[in-house]
Coordinates of C-alpha atoms in Angstrom, one line a residue:
X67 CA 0.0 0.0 0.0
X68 CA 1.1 3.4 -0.4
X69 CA 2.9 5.2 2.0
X70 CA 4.0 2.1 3.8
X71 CA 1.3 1.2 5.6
X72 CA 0.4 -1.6 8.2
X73 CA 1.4 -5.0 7.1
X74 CA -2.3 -6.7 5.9
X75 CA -3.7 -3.3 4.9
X76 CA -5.4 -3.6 1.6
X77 CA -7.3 -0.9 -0.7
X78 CA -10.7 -2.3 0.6
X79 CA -9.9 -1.4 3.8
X80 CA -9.7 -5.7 5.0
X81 CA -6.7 -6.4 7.0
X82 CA -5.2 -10.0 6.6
X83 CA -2.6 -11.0 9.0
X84 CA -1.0 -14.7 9.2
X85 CA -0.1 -16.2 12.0
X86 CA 3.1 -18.5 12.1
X87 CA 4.1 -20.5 14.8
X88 CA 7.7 -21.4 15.1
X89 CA 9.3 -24.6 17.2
X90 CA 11.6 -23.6 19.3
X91 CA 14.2 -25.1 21.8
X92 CA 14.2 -23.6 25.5
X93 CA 15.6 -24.6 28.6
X94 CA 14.1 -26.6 30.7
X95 CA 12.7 -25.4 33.8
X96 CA 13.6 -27.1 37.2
X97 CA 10.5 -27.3 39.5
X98 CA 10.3 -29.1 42.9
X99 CA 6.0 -29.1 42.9
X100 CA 3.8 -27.0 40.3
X101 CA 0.6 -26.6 42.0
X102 CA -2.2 -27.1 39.4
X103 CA -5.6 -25.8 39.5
X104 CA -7.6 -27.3 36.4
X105 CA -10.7 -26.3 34.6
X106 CA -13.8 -28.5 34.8
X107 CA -14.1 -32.0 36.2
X108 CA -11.4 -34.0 34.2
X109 CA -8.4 -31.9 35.2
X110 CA -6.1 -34.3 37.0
X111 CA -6.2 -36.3 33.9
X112 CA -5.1 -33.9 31.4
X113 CA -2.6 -32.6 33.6
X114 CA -1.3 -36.3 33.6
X115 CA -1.5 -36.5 30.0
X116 CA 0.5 -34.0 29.7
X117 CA 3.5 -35.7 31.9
X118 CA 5.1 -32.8 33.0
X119 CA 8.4 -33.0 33.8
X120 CA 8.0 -32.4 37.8
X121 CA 5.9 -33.3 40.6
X122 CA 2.2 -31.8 40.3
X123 CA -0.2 -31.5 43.2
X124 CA -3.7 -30.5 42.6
X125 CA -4.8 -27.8 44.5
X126 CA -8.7 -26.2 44.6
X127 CA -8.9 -22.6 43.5
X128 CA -9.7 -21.3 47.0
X129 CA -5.9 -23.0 48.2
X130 CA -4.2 -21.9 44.8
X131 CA -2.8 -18.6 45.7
X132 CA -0.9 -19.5 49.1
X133 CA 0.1 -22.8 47.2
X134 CA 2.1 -20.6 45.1
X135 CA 3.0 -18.3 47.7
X136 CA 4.6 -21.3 49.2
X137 CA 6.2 -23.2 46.0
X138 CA 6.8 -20.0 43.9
X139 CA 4.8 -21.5 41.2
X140 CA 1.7 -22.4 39.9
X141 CA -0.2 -24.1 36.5
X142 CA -3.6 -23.3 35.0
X143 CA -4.8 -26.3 33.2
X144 CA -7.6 -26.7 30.8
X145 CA -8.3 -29.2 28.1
X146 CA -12.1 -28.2 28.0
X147 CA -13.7 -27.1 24.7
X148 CA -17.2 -25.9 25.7
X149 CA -17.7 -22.7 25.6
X150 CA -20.1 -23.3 29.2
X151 CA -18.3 -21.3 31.8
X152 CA -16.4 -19.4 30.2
X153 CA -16.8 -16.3 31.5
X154 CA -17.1 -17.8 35.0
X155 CA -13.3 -19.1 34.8
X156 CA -12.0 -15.4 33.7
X157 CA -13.4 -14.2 36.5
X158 CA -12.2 -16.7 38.6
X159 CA -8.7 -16.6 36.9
X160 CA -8.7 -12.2 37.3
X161 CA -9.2 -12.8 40.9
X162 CA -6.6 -15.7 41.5
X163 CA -3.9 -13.6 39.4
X164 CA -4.6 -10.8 41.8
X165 CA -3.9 -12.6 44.5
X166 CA -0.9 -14.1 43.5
X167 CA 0.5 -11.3 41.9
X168 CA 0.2 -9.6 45.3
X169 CA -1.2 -6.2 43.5
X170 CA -2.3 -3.3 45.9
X171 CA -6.0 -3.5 45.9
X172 CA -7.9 -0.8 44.2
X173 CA -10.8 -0.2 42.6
X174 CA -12.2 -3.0 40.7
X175 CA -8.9 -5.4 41.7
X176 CA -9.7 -4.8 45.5
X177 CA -13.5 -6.1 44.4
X178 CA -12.1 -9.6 43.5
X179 CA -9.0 -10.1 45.6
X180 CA -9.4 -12.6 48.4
X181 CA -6.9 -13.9 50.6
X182 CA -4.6 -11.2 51.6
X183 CA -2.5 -13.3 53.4
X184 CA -2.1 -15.2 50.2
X185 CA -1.1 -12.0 48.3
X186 CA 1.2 -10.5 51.2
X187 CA 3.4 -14.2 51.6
X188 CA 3.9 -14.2 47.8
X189 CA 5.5 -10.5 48.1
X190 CA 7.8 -11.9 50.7
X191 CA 9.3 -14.2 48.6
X192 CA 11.7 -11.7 46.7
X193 CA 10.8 -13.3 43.7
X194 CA 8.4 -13.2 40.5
X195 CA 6.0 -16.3 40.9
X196 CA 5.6 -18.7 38.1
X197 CA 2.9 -18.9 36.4
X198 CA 2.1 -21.1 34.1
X199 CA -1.4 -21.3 31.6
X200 CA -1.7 -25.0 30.2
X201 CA -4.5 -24.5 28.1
X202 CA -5.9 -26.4 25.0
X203 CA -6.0 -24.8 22.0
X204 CA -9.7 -24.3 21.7
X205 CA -12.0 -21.2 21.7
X206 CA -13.0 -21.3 25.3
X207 CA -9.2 -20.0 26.7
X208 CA -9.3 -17.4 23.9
X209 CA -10.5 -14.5 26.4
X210 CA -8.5 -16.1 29.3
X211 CA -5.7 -15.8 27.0
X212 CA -5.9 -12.5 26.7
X213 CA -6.3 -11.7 30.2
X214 CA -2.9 -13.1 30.7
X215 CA -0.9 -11.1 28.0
X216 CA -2.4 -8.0 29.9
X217 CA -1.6 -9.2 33.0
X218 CA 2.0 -9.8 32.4
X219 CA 2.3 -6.2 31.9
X220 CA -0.1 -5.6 35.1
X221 CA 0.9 -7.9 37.4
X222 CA 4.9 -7.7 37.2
X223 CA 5.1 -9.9 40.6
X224 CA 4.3 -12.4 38.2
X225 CA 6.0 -14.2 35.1
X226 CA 3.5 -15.8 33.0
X227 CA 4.4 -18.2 30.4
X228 CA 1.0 -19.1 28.4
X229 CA 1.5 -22.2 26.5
X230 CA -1.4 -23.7 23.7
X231 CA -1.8 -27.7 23.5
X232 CA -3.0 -29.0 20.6

């Protein structure tokens, strides 16, 4: 297009953009225990089908943020494909990434954080807490997705690595 613009840009006005996704080698990360909370009733069996490479403990979403506070780590798991619930796990997911992250409560982020104790044992670490989003790669983690890429820049307490399984 003239005047150089925006990669998909076309005369109609439709932007196309392809997406590419690249294998590449990283380093392996060294856990002791990755707490897992998992989406929907089947979620110790997809985090075992996974076979991680450490020792996983399930943990229930009310326990998950001082389970990180405590390991320095945590996985959100989800294999699920309906789109039932959805919205209910990105709330539940905004609240537990809250927590963890240890953010100052304010406004709507003091509305959904629970467990202060949680959120003040995870700042005495020193540390960033892992966090890790073991999602399938199906429309129903789309939004909770998205959540996470702004949260990384939100929540710096935090690293979040967001992996897709297909």
């Amino acid at each position: 297009p003239a005047g150089g613009g925006g990669g998909g840009a076309r005369a109609d006005g439709v932007c196309r953009y392809e997406v590419v996704w690249d294998a590449a080698e990283v380093a392996e990360l060294s856990l002791g225990v990755l707490p897992v909370v998992a989406d929907g009733e089947g979620g110790a069996a997809f985090v075992a089908s996974l076979q991680l490479p450490c020792r996983c403990v399930m943990v229930d979403w009310a326990g998950a943020a001082a389970a990180a506070a405590t390991h320095g780590a945590l996985a959100i798991a989800g294999g699920g494909a309906d789109l039932d619930g959805a919205e209910a796990l990105l709330w539940r997911c905004l609240s537990l990434l809250v927590d963890v992250g240890g953010a100052a409560p304010s406004g709507a982020e003091a509305h959904f954080s629970r467990g202060g104790a949680a959120a003040a044992e995870a700042r005495a670490t020193g540390g960033p807490v892992q966090v890790f989003a073991l999602l399938a790669d199906t429309p129903r983690y789309a939004p909770l997705r998205g959540l996470l890429r702004v949260a990384r820049k939100e929540l710096p307490r935090l690293s979040i690595r967001s992996v897709a399984l297909q």
